[in-house]
XYZ file of C-alpha atoms in Angstrom:
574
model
C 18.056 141.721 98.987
C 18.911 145.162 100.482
C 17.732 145.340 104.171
C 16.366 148.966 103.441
C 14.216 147.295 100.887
C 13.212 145.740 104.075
C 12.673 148.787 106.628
C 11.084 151.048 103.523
C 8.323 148.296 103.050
C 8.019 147.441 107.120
C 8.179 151.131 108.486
C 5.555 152.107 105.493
C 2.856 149.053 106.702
C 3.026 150.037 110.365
C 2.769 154.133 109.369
C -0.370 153.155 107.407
C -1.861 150.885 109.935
C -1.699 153.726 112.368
C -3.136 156.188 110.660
C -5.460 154.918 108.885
C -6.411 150.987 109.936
C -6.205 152.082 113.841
C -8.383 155.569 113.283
C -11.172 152.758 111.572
C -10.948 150.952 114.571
C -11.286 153.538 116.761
C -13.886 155.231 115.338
C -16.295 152.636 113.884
C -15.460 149.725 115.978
C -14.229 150.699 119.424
C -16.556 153.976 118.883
C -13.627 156.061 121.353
C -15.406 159.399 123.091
C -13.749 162.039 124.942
C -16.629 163.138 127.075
C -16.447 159.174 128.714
C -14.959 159.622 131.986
C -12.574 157.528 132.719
C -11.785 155.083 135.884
C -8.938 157.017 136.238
C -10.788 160.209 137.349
C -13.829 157.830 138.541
C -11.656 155.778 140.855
C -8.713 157.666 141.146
C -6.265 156.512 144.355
C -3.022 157.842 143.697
C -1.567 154.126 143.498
C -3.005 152.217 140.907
C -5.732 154.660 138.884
C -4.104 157.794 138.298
C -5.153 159.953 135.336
C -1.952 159.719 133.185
C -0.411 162.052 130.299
C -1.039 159.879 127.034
C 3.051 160.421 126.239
C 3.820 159.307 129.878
C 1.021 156.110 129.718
C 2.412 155.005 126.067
C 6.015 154.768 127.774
C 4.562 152.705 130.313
C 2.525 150.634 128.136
C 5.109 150.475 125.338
C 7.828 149.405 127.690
C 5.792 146.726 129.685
C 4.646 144.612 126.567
C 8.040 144.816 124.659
C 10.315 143.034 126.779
C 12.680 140.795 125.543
C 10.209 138.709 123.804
C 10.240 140.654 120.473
C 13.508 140.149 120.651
C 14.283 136.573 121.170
C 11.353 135.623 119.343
C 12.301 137.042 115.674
C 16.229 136.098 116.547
C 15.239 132.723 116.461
C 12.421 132.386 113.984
C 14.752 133.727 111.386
C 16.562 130.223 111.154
C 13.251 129.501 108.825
C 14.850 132.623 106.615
C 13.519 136.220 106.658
C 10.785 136.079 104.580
C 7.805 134.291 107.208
C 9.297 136.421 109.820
C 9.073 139.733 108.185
C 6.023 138.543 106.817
C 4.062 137.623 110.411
C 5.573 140.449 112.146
C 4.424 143.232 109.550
C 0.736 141.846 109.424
C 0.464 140.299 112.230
C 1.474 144.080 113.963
C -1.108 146.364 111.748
C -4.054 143.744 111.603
C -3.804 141.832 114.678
C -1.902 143.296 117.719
C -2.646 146.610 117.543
C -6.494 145.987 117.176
C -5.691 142.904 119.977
C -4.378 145.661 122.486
C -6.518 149.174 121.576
C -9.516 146.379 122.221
C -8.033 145.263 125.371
C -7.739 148.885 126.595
C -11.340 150.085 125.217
C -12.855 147.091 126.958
C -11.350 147.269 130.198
C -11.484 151.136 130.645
C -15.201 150.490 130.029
C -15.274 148.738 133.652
C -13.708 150.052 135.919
C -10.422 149.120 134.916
C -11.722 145.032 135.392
C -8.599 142.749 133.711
C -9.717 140.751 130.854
C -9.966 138.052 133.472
C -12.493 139.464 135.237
C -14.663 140.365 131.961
C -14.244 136.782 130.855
C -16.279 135.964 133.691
C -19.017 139.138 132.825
C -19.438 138.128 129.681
C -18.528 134.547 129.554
C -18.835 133.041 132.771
C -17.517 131.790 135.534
C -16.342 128.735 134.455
C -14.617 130.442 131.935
C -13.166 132.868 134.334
C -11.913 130.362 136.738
C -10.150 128.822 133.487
C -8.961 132.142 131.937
C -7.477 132.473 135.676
C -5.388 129.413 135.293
C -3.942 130.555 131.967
C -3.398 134.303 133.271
C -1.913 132.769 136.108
C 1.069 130.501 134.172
C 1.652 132.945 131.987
C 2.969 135.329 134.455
C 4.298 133.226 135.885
C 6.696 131.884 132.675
C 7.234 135.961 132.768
C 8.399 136.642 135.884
C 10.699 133.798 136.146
C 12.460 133.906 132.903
C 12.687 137.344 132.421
C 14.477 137.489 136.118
C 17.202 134.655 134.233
C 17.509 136.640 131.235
C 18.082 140.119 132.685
C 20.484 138.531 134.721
C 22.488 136.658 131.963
C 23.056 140.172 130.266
C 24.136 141.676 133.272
C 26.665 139.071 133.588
C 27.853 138.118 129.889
C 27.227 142.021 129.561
C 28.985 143.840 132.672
C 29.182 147.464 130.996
C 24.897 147.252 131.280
C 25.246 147.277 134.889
C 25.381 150.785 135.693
C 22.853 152.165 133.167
C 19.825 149.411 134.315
C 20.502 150.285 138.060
C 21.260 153.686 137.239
C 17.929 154.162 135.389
C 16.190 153.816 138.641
C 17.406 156.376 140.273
C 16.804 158.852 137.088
C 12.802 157.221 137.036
C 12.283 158.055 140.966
C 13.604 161.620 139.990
C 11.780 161.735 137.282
C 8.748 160.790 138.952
C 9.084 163.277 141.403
C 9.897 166.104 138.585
C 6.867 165.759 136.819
C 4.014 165.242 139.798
C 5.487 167.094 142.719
C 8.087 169.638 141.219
C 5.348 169.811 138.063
C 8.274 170.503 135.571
C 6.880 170.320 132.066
C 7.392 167.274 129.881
C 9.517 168.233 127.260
C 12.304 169.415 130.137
C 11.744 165.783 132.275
C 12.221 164.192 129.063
C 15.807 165.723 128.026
C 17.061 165.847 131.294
C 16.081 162.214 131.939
C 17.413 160.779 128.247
C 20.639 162.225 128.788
C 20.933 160.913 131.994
C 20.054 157.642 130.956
C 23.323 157.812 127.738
C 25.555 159.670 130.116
C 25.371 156.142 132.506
C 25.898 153.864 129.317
C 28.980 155.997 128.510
C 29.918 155.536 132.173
C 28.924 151.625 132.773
C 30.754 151.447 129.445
C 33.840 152.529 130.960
C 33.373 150.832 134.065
C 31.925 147.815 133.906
C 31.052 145.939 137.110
C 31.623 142.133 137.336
C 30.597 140.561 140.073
C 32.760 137.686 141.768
C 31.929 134.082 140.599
C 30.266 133.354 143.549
C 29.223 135.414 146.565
C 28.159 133.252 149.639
C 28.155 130.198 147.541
C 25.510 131.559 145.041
C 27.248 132.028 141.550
C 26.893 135.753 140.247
C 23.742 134.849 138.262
C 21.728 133.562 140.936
C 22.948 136.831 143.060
C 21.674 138.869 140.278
C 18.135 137.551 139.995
C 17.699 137.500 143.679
C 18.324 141.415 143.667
C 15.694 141.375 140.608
C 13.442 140.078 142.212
C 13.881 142.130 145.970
C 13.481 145.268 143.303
C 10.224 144.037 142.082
C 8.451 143.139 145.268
C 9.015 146.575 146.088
C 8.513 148.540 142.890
C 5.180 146.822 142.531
C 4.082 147.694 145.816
C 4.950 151.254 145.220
C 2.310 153.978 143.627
C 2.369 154.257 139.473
C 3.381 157.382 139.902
C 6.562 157.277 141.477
C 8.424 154.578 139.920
C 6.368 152.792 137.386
C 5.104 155.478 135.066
C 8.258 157.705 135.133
C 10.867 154.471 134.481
C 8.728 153.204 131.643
C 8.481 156.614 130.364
C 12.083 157.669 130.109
C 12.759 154.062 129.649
C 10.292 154.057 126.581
C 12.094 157.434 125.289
C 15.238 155.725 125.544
C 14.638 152.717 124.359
C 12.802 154.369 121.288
C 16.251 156.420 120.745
C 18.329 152.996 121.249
C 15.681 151.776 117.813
C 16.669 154.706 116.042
C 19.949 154.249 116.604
C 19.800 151.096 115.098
C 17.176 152.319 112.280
C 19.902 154.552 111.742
C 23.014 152.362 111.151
C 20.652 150.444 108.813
C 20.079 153.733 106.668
C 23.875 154.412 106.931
C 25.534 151.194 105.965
C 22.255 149.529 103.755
C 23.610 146.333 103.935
C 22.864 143.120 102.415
C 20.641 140.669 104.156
C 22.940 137.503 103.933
C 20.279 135.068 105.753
C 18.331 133.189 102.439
C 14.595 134.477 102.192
C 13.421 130.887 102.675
C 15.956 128.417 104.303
C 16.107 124.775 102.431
C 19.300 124.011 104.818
C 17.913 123.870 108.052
C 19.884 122.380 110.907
C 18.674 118.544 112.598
C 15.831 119.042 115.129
C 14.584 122.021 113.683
C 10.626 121.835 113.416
C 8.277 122.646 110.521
C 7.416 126.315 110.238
C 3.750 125.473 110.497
C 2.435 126.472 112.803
C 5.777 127.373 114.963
C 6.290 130.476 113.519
C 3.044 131.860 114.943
C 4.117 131.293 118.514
C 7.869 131.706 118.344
C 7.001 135.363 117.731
C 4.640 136.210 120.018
C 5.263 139.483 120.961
C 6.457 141.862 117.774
C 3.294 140.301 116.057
C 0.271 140.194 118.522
C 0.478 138.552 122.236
C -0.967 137.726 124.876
C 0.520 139.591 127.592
C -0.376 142.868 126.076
C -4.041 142.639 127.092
C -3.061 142.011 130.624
C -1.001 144.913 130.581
C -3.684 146.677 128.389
C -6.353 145.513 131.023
C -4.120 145.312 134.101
C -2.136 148.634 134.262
C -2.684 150.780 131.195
C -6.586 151.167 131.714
C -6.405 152.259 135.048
C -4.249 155.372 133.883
C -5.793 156.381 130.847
C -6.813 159.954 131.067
C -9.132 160.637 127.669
C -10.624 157.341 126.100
C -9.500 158.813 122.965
C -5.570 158.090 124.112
C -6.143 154.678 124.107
C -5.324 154.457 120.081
C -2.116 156.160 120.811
C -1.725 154.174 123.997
C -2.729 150.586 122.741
C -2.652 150.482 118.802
C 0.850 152.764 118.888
C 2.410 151.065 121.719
C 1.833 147.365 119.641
C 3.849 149.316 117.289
C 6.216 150.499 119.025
C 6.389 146.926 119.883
C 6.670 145.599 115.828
C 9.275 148.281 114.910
C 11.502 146.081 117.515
C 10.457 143.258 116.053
C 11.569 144.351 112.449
C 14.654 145.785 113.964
C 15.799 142.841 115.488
C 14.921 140.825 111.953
C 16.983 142.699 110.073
C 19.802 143.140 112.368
C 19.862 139.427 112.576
C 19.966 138.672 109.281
C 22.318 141.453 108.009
C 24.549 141.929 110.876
C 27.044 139.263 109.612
C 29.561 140.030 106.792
C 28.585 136.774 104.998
C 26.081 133.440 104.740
C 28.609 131.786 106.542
C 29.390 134.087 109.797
C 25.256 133.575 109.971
C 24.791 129.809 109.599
C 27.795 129.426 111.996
C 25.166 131.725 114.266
C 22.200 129.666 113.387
C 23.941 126.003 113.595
C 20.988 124.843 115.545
C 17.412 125.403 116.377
C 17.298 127.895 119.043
C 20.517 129.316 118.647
C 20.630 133.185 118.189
C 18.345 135.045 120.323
C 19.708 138.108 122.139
C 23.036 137.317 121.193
C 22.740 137.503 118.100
C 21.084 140.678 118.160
C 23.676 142.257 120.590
C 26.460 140.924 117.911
C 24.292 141.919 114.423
C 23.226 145.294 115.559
C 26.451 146.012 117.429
C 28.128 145.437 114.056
C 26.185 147.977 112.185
C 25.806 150.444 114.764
C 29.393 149.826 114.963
C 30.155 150.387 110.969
C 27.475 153.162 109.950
C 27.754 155.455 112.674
C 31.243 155.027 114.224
C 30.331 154.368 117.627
C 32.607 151.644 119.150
C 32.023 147.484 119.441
C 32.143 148.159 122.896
C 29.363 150.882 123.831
C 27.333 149.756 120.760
C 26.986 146.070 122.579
C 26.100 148.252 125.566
C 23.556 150.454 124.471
C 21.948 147.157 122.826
C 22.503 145.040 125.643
C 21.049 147.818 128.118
C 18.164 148.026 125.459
C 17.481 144.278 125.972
C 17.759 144.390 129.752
C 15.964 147.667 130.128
C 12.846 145.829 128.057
C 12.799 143.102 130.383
C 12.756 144.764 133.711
C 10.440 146.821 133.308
C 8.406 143.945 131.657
C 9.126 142.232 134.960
C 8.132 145.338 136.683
C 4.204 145.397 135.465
C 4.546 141.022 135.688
C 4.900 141.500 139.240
C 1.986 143.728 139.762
C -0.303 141.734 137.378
C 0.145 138.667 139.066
C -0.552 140.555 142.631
C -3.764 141.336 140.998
C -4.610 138.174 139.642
C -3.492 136.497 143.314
C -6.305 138.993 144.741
C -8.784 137.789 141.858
C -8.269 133.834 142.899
C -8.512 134.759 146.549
C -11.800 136.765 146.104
C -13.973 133.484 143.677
C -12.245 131.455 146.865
C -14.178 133.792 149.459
C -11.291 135.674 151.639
C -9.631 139.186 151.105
C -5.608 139.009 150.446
C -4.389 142.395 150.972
C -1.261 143.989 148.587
C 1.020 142.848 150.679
C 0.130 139.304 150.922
C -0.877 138.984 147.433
C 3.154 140.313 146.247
C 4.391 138.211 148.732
C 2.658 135.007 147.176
C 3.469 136.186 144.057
C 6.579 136.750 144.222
C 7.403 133.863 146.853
C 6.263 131.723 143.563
C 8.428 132.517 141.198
C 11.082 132.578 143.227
C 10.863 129.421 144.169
C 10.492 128.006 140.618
C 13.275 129.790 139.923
C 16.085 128.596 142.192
C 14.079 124.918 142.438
C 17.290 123.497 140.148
C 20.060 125.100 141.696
C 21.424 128.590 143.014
C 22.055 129.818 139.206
C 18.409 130.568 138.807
C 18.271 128.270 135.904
C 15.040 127.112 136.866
C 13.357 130.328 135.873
C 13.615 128.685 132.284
C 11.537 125.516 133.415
C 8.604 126.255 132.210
C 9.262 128.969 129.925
C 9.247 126.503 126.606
C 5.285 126.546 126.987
C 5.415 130.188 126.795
C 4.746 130.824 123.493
C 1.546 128.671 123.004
C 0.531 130.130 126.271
C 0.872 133.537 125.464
C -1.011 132.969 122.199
C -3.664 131.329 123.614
C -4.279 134.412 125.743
C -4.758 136.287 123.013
C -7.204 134.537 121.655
C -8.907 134.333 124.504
C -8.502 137.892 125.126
C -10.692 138.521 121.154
C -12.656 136.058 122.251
C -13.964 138.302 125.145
C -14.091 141.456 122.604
C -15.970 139.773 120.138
C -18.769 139.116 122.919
C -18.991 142.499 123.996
C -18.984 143.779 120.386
C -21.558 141.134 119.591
C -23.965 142.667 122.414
C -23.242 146.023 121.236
C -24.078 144.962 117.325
C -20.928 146.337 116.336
C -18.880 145.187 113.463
C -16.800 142.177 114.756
C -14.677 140.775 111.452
C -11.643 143.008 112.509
C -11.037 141.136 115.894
C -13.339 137.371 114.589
C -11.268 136.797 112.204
C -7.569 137.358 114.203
C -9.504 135.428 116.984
C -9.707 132.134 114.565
C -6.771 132.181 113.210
C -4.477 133.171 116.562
C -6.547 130.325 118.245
C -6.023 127.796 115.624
C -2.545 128.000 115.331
C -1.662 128.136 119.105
C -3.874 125.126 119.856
C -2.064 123.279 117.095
C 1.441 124.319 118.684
C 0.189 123.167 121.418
C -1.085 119.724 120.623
C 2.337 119.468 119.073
C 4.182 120.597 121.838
C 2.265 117.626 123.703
C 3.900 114.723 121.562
C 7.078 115.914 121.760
C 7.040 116.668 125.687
C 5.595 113.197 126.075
C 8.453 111.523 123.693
C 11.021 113.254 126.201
C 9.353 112.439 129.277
C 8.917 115.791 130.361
C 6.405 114.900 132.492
C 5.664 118.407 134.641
C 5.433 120.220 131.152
C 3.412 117.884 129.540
C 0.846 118.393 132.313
C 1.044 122.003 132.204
C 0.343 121.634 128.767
C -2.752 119.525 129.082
C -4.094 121.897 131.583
C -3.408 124.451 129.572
C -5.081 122.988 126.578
C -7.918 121.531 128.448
C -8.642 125.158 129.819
C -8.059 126.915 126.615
C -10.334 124.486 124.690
C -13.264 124.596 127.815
C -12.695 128.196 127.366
C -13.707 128.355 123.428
C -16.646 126.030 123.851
C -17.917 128.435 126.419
C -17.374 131.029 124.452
C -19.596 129.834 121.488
C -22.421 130.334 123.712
C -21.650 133.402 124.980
C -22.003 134.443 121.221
C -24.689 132.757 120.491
C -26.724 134.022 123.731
C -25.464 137.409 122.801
C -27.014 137.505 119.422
C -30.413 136.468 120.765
C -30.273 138.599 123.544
C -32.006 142.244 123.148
C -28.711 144.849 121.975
C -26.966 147.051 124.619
C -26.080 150.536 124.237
C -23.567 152.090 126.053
C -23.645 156.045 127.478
C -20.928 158.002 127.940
C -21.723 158.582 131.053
C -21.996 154.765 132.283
C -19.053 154.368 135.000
C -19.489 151.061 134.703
C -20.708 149.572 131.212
C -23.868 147.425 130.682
C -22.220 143.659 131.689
C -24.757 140.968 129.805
C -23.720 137.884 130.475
C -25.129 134.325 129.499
C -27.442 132.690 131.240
C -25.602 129.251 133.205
C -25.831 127.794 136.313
C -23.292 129.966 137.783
C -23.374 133.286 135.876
C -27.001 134.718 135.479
C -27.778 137.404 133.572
C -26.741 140.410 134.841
């Protein structure tokens, strides 16, 4: 098999879920205006709701729900071969994430710019609020924590990244600053700030900085991750405008260059996919496909995360409803092209069967690695640009998707902090909220030892987590389309089969954390299970109620949206 057999068939699926699945979606589902005014202009504060160029907000969302998670994700999965990868990233990316976050967007943007937390408790419940919470909460919090260790693994293993993710944000605050004070027009910000961003990869490639092995007796990791996460207290503290949007941006225009690149190399040197389509050799320990491969790639196929970003940051800066297609469906994308990138990179990278098994010995081998190595290869082969500064354009890629990842965690889980403290009764300001935040992670993080390596504690529940979300995320759509009598097969239909095969990850996950007597993530687990189960029941009501209730019709010039909830104890109708 040729790999651009491969990117013909992927990049054609993705082209025609755009425009044509996503403009069904928009139009006869989500029902997008552009005379509905926006929180943005309704609320608009200059920190967090800031009416935001659609280019500028699809960096920002783009770069926030990537990460590194579409690309550890399908570096692993492969060891099951490249066809259920390719398979569950191509459809799972037209028919399920890009309706999952365009939803998340529409619905939020509708009030106020509430997170899908908050509207789980509209249209749900509080119950299910308080639960949704918990699961918002730990997923975050996985986030946060490991992204901070893998950022700072690259940096070390990867020195010659060093100057180009520091560097880049210096270029975002003059970015920022270019396009909202100076008012320089787009298309100039955007070539100034791209080359800026190569010129310090050709620089950090030529002087890479290594830090000593320890520096007051915290190895360089540890060091690393404490700077990470000094940069996000502040940059999450700071308004949209001047850091957030512009990084993301020129990040996202970089980073989008970085996947030509690579698109590139594969058109150059079409080579072979040497991983077997289906694997019948798999290494010891290695677990059944079923249902595994639906939450080892999360992100790259549909996610959770992405409707807290959708719902946390995104809707609070979208400037014409009608950019949330571009914004949401394109950015999920965005999102699968790096998914399919880092599939066949993986699995075609290596001169021969061999050089790949001897990658994929064991289950959970590969990962970033073997992206940095597979891609560097090609990049290295079809376009003649050396090992060296091909590893560090990837590797800067990688790191580049995870901080600002990082960046929006930080912020999201500020908000969600606030959320807990107002259903508890008190007010916790920014400041305080970060600070607990942050102060969290943190301490998870160095809890088993000064590399940071406990950032990874809880980060094997991640993927049933973040699935889970999202099905908890459809769930809420599908109640607000239900009291809307809108058509709700496009998202019912993702919602039952996302939720199935998380909770039956997770129910797996169970036995095997309780034959290792991993007792802390085996109660996580429950929790999480307990909540995501309490959750669905609730849920089934909140249907059912809606379908009896009278239908609501929403204006375009609502502010707020109609917010019917069922009828419970603790959540009357509204």
């Amino acid at each position: 098999m040729n790999s651009l057999i491969l990117m013909a068939i992927g990049l054609s699926m993705m082209a025609v879920g755009y425009f044509l699945y996503s403009k069904f979606l928009g139009s006869r589902i989500y029902r997008l205006s552009d005379s509905y005014k926006t929180p943005a202009h309704t609320m608009e504060d200059g920190v967090d709701y800031v009416p935001t160029n659609k280019y500028v907000l699809w960096g920002h969302h783009f770069t926030s729900v990537a990460g590194a998670a579409p690309i550890i994700g399908p570096a692993v999965a492969v060891i099951w071969g490249w066809l259920p990868a390719f398979l569950w990233v191509t459809i799972g990316t037209v028919f399920m994430a890009g309706m999952h976050d365009l939803g998340a967007l529409w619905a939020s943007q509708r009030h106020r710019g509430q997170s899908i937390g908050t509207l789980s408790g509209r249209y749900i419940g509080a119950r299910g609020r308080n639960l949704f919470l918990v699961v918002i909460f730990l997923l975050l919090l996985m986030v946060n924590t490991a992204f901070g260790v893998v950022i700072s693994n690259l940096l070390v293993s990867t020195p010659t990244s060093v100057i180009p993710t520091w560097g880049a944000i210096i270029v975002a605050l003059l970015v920022g600053q270019a396009i909202y004070r100076l008012k320089w027009s787009l298309p100039l910000v955007s070539v100034v700030g791209v080359v800026a961003l190569y010129t310090l990869m050709i620089i950090g490639d030529r002087f890479p900085i290594v830090l000593p092995e320890t520096v007051l007796g915290i190895p360089a990791n540890g060091v690393w991750i404490i700077v990470l996460f000094v940069y996000a207290f502040i940059a999450s503290l700071l308004p949209v405008w001047m850091l957030l949007q512009p990084r993301d941006y020129i990040n996202g225009l970089q980073l989008f260059i970085g996947l030509g690149i690579l698109y590139a190399s594969f058109l150059f040197t079409a080579p072979d996919v040497v991983a077997p389509a289906l694997r019948d050799n798999l290494p010891a320990e290695t677990p059944g496909i079923f249902p595994l491969l639906f939450v080892t790639i999360a992100c790259g196929a549909i996610s959770g995360f992405h409707g807290m970003v959708a719902s946390g940051t995104s809707s609070k800066q979208l400037d014409k409803e009608t950019d949330a297609r571009f914004v949401g469906y394109f950015g999920a994308v965005g999102e699968g092209l790096l998914a399919l990138g880092t599939i066949i990179a993986t699995t075609s990278g290596f001169k021969t069967l061999a050089d790949w098994e001897q990658i994929y010995s064991e289950w959970n081998a590969g990962g970033v690695s073997a992206f940095v190595e597979g891609g560097g290869n090609l990049i290295n082969e079809g376009l003649g640009i050396s090992t060296s500064l091909s590893a560090t354009i990837l590797a800067t890629m990688a790191v580049l998707f995870a901080a600002t990842t990082m960046d929006s965690g930080v912020r999201l889980q500020r908000f969600v902090v606030q959320e807990i403290g107002e259903i508890m009764g008190f007010k916790i300001g920014a400041l305080g909220a970060t600070s607990i935040a942050v102060g969290i992670a943190f301490a998870l993080t160095f809890s088993q030892g000064a590399d940071g390596s406990g950032g990874m504690t809880i980060w094997p529940l991640f993927g049933t987590t973040n699935q889970l979300m999202a099905g908890l995320s459809l769930a809420v759509i599908t109640v607000i389309l239900t009291h809307l009598r809108r058509p709700t097969w496009p998202v019912a239909i993702p919602l039952v089969f996302v939720t199935a095969m998380s909770l039956w990850a997770a129910v797996k996950q169970l036995g095997t954390l309780w034959a290792a007597q991993n007792w802390l993530l085996f109660a996580m687990d429950v929790v999480i299970v307990v909540a995501a189960v309490w959750v669905i029941v609730e849920v089934i009501g909140a249907v059912s109620a809606a379908r009896k209730a009278p239908p609501v019709e929403w204006s375009d010039e609502d502010t707020d949206a109609p917010h019917p909830v069922r009828q419970t104890a603790d959540a009357p109708v509204a």
